mmCIF file of C-alpha atoms in Angstrom:
data_model
loop_
_atom_site.group_PDB
_atom_site.id
_atom_site.type_symbol
_atom_site.label_atom_id
_atom_site.label_comp_id
_atom_site.label_asym_id
_atom_site.label_seq_id
_atom_site.Cartn_x
_atom_site.Cartn_y
_atom_site.Cartn_z
ATOM 1 C CA MET A 23 -3.307 -13.890 1.504
ATOM 2 C CA THR A 24 -1.069 -15.640 -0.900
ATOM 3 C CA PRO A 25 0.874 -14.488 -4.117
ATOM 4 C CA PHE A 26 -1.398 -14.057 -6.775
ATOM 5 C CA SER A 27 -0.011 -12.084 -10.041
ATOM 6 C CA THR A 28 -2.362 -9.974 -12.588
ATOM 7 C CA GLU A 29 -1.096 -10.153 -16.404
ATOM 8 C CA ARG A 30 1.336 -7.729 -16.017
ATOM 9 C CA LEU A 31 1.558 -8.029 -11.892
ATOM 10 C CA LEU A 32 3.233 -10.552 -9.120
ATOM 11 C CA LEU A 33 1.528 -9.644 -5.999
ATOM 12 C CA ARG A 34 2.906 -10.415 -2.670
ATOM 13 C CA ARG A 35 3.733 -10.358 0.876
ATOM 14 C CA ALA A 36 6.465 -8.232 1.620
ATOM 15 C CA GLU A 37 9.553 -9.515 3.507
ATOM 16 C CA GLU A 38 13.258 -8.660 4.989
ATOM 17 C CA THR A 39 14.700 -9.136 2.072
ATOM 18 C CA ASP A 40 13.061 -6.213 -0.357
ATOM 19 C CA ALA A 41 15.166 -4.065 1.946
ATOM 20 C CA ALA A 42 17.030 -2.574 -0.592
ATOM 21 C CA PHE A 43 13.808 -2.400 -2.570
ATOM 22 C CA PHE A 44 11.914 -0.253 0.640
ATOM 23 C CA LEU A 45 14.786 1.736 1.008
ATOM 24 C CA ALA A 46 15.301 3.467 -2.282
ATOM 25 C CA LEU A 47 10.759 3.585 -1.798
ATOM 26 C CA LEU A 48 10.635 5.194 1.875
ATOM 27 C CA ASN A 49 13.586 7.642 0.251
ATOM 28 C CA SER A 50 11.522 8.239 -2.764
ATOM 29 C CA PRO A 51 10.302 11.962 -3.433
ATOM 30 C CA GLY A 52 6.643 11.341 -4.436
ATOM 31 C CA TRP A 53 6.944 8.645 -0.317
ATOM 32 C CA LEU A 54 8.774 12.164 1.818
ATOM 33 C CA THR A 55 6.259 14.341 0.280
ATOM 34 C CA TYR A 56 2.909 12.110 0.697
ATOM 35 C CA ILE A 57 3.839 9.342 3.260
ATOM 36 C CA GLY A 58 6.255 11.351 5.041
ATOM 37 C CA ASP A 59 10.050 10.579 6.651
ATOM 38 C CA ARG A 60 9.509 7.444 8.461
ATOM 39 C CA ASP A 61 13.687 8.187 9.365
ATOM 40 C CA VAL A 62 14.873 4.662 7.718
ATOM 41 C CA HIS A 63 18.529 5.699 5.829
ATOM 42 C CA THR A 64 19.693 1.631 5.868
ATOM 43 C CA GLU A 65 19.257 -1.392 4.714
ATOM 44 C CA ALA A 66 19.109 -2.183 8.426
ATOM 45 C CA GLN A 67 16.487 -0.168 9.118
ATOM 46 C CA ALA A 68 14.752 -0.859 6.368
ATOM 47 C CA ALA A 69 14.433 -4.338 7.567
ATOM 48 C CA ASP A 70 13.607 -3.351 10.967
ATOM 49 C CA TYR A 71 10.634 -1.424 9.559
ATOM 50 C CA ILE A 72 9.605 -4.298 7.035
ATOM 51 C CA ARG A 73 9.365 -6.794 10.428
ATOM 52 C CA ASN A 74 7.710 -4.290 12.316
ATOM 53 C CA ARG A 75 5.383 -2.189 10.552
ATOM 54 C CA ILE A 76 4.469 -3.804 7.610
ATOM 55 C CA MET A 77 4.679 -7.522 8.046
ATOM 56 C CA PRO A 78 2.048 -7.542 11.563
ATOM 57 C CA VAL A 79 -0.477 -6.462 9.823
ATOM 58 C CA TYR A 80 -0.775 -9.261 7.838
ATOM 59 C CA GLN A 81 -2.369 -11.273 10.707
ATOM 60 C CA THR A 82 -5.363 -9.688 10.353
ATOM 61 C CA PRO A 83 -7.392 -11.001 7.830
ATOM 62 C CA GLY A 84 -7.636 -8.768 4.505
ATOM 63 C CA GLN A 85 -5.292 -6.204 5.774
ATOM 64 C CA GLY A 86 -1.799 -5.560 3.894
ATOM 65 C CA SER A 87 0.014 -4.085 1.696
ATOM 66 C CA TYR A 88 2.271 -5.886 -0.860
ATOM 67 C CA ILE A 89 5.165 -5.252 -3.705
ATOM 68 C CA ALA A 90 3.982 -5.514 -6.534
ATOM 69 C CA GLU A 91 7.020 -6.991 -9.489
ATOM 70 C CA VAL A 92 7.480 -7.246 -13.703
ATOM 71 C CA ARG A 93 6.614 -10.962 -13.709
ATOM 72 C CA GLU A 94 9.041 -11.048 -16.271
ATOM 73 C CA THR A 95 11.701 -10.167 -13.918
ATOM 74 C CA GLY A 96 10.202 -10.024 -11.336
ATOM 75 C CA ALA A 97 11.447 -6.507 -10.179
ATOM 76 C CA PRO A 98 10.078 -4.818 -7.461
ATOM 77 C CA VAL A 99 7.846 -2.074 -9.393
ATOM 78 C CA GLY A 100 5.686 -0.615 -6.299
ATOM 79 C CA PHE A 101 3.940 -1.569 -3.285
ATOM 80 C CA VAL A 102 0.521 -1.469 -2.582
ATOM 81 C CA GLY A 103 -2.472 -1.687 0.106
ATOM 82 C CA GLU A 104 -6.125 -2.275 -0.705
ATOM 83 C CA ALA A 105 -6.552 0.672 -3.673
ATOM 84 C CA SER A 106 -5.038 -2.755 -6.532
ATOM 85 C CA ARG A 107 -7.779 -3.855 -8.420
ATOM 86 C CA ALA A 108 -6.558 -6.967 -8.137
ATOM 87 C CA ILE A 109 -6.623 -7.151 -5.177
ATOM 88 C CA LEU A 110 -10.350 -5.036 -4.326
ATOM 89 C CA ALA A 111 -11.461 -8.213 -7.114
ATOM 90 C CA ARG A 112 -10.257 -11.099 -4.495
ATOM 91 C CA ARG A 113 -13.117 -12.814 -2.901
ATOM 92 C CA GLU A 114 -11.639 -12.328 0.550
ATOM 93 C CA VAL A 115 -11.514 -8.795 0.250
ATOM 94 C CA ARG A 116 -15.327 -8.811 -1.488
ATOM 95 C CA ALA A 117 -16.645 -9.449 1.163
ATOM 96 C CA LEU A 118 -15.205 -6.494 4.031
ATOM 97 C CA PRO A 119 -18.585 -4.238 4.459
ATOM 98 C CA GLU A 120 -16.069 -1.469 3.078
ATOM 99 C CA LEU A 121 -13.323 -0.278 3.027
ATOM 100 C CA LEU A 122 -11.559 2.258 4.418
ATOM 101 C CA ALA A 123 -8.870 4.730 2.140
ATOM 102 C CA ILE A 124 -6.919 8.174 2.699
ATOM 103 C CA THR A 125 -4.702 9.940 0.501
ATOM 104 C CA GLN A 126 -3.496 13.586 1.688
ATOM 105 C CA PRO A 127 -5.573 17.097 0.315
ATOM 106 C CA ASP A 128 -3.337 18.044 -2.079
ATOM 107 C CA ASN A 129 -2.972 13.922 -3.713
ATOM 108 C CA GLU A 130 -4.723 14.747 -7.092
ATOM 109 C CA ARG A 131 -3.086 11.859 -8.031
ATOM 110 C CA SER A 132 -4.207 9.451 -5.764
ATOM 111 C CA ARG A 133 -7.821 10.839 -5.085
ATOM 112 C CA ARG A 134 -8.210 10.815 -9.119
ATOM 113 C CA LEU A 135 -7.164 6.974 -8.477
ATOM 114 C CA LEU A 136 -9.276 6.130 -6.054
ATOM 115 C CA GLU A 137 -12.841 7.645 -7.135
ATOM 116 C CA LYS A 138 -11.501 5.481 -9.918
ATOM 117 C CA LEU A 139 -11.120 2.430 -7.380
ATOM 118 C CA GLY A 140 -14.992 3.436 -6.693
ATOM 119 C CA PHE A 141 -14.334 5.479 -3.355
ATOM 120 C CA VAL A 142 -16.199 8.009 -2.751
ATOM 121 C CA GLY A 143 -14.750 11.147 -0.167
ATOM 122 C CA GLY A 144 -16.434 13.779 1.535
ATOM 123 C CA SER A 145 -16.391 10.775 4.810
ATOM 124 C CA GLY A 146 -14.289 13.756 6.512
ATOM 125 C CA THR A 147 -10.244 13.112 7.797
ATOM 126 C CA ALA A 148 -8.625 11.086 9.461
ATOM 127 C CA SER A 149 -5.443 12.182 11.544
ATOM 128 C CA VAL A 150 -2.648 9.646 10.822
ATOM 129 C CA GLU A 151 0.729 10.800 12.594
ATOM 130 C CA GLY A 152 -0.739 14.118 13.134
ATOM 131 C CA SER A 153 -1.865 14.968 9.699
ATOM 132 C CA GLU A 154 -5.243 15.289 9.100
ATOM 133 C CA LEU A 155 -6.135 13.058 5.315
ATOM 134 C CA LEU A 156 -9.158 12.970 3.359
ATOM 135 C CA LEU A 157 -10.745 9.822 3.883
ATOM 136 C CA TYR A 158 -13.067 7.644 1.771
ATOM 137 C CA ARG A 159 -15.337 5.507 1.505
ATOM 138 C CA ARG A 160 -16.515 1.750 -0.758
ATOM 139 C CA SER A 161 -19.384 -0.560 0.399
#
């Protein structure tokens, strides 16, 4: 998927040069609480994380998460997956028969966002790295 933009954001694939941003993101309180400690404590480890955990997912069409940057400044402000309206509107994503999303049961903000984006909960749970996460579907 090539980079694309919304009125305020540019969404693009992560690159190893995003290591400083990932280092801060992976150690932020929200990430540590709702996603978990990835044992990334240096920029070199963050670059390895991008290379080994993020970039391989891009090999599957329609998969992967994207860096969200402010269009005017180029400053990274987030890392989003298919739960982005702009991504959901893309032709190649709309062509998929179903999308799945996961979130921790106590992450109310993520649950509300998924529901706002048309995902339906109650599809069971998914075990990811030892955590039981709520499973949402969107057809």
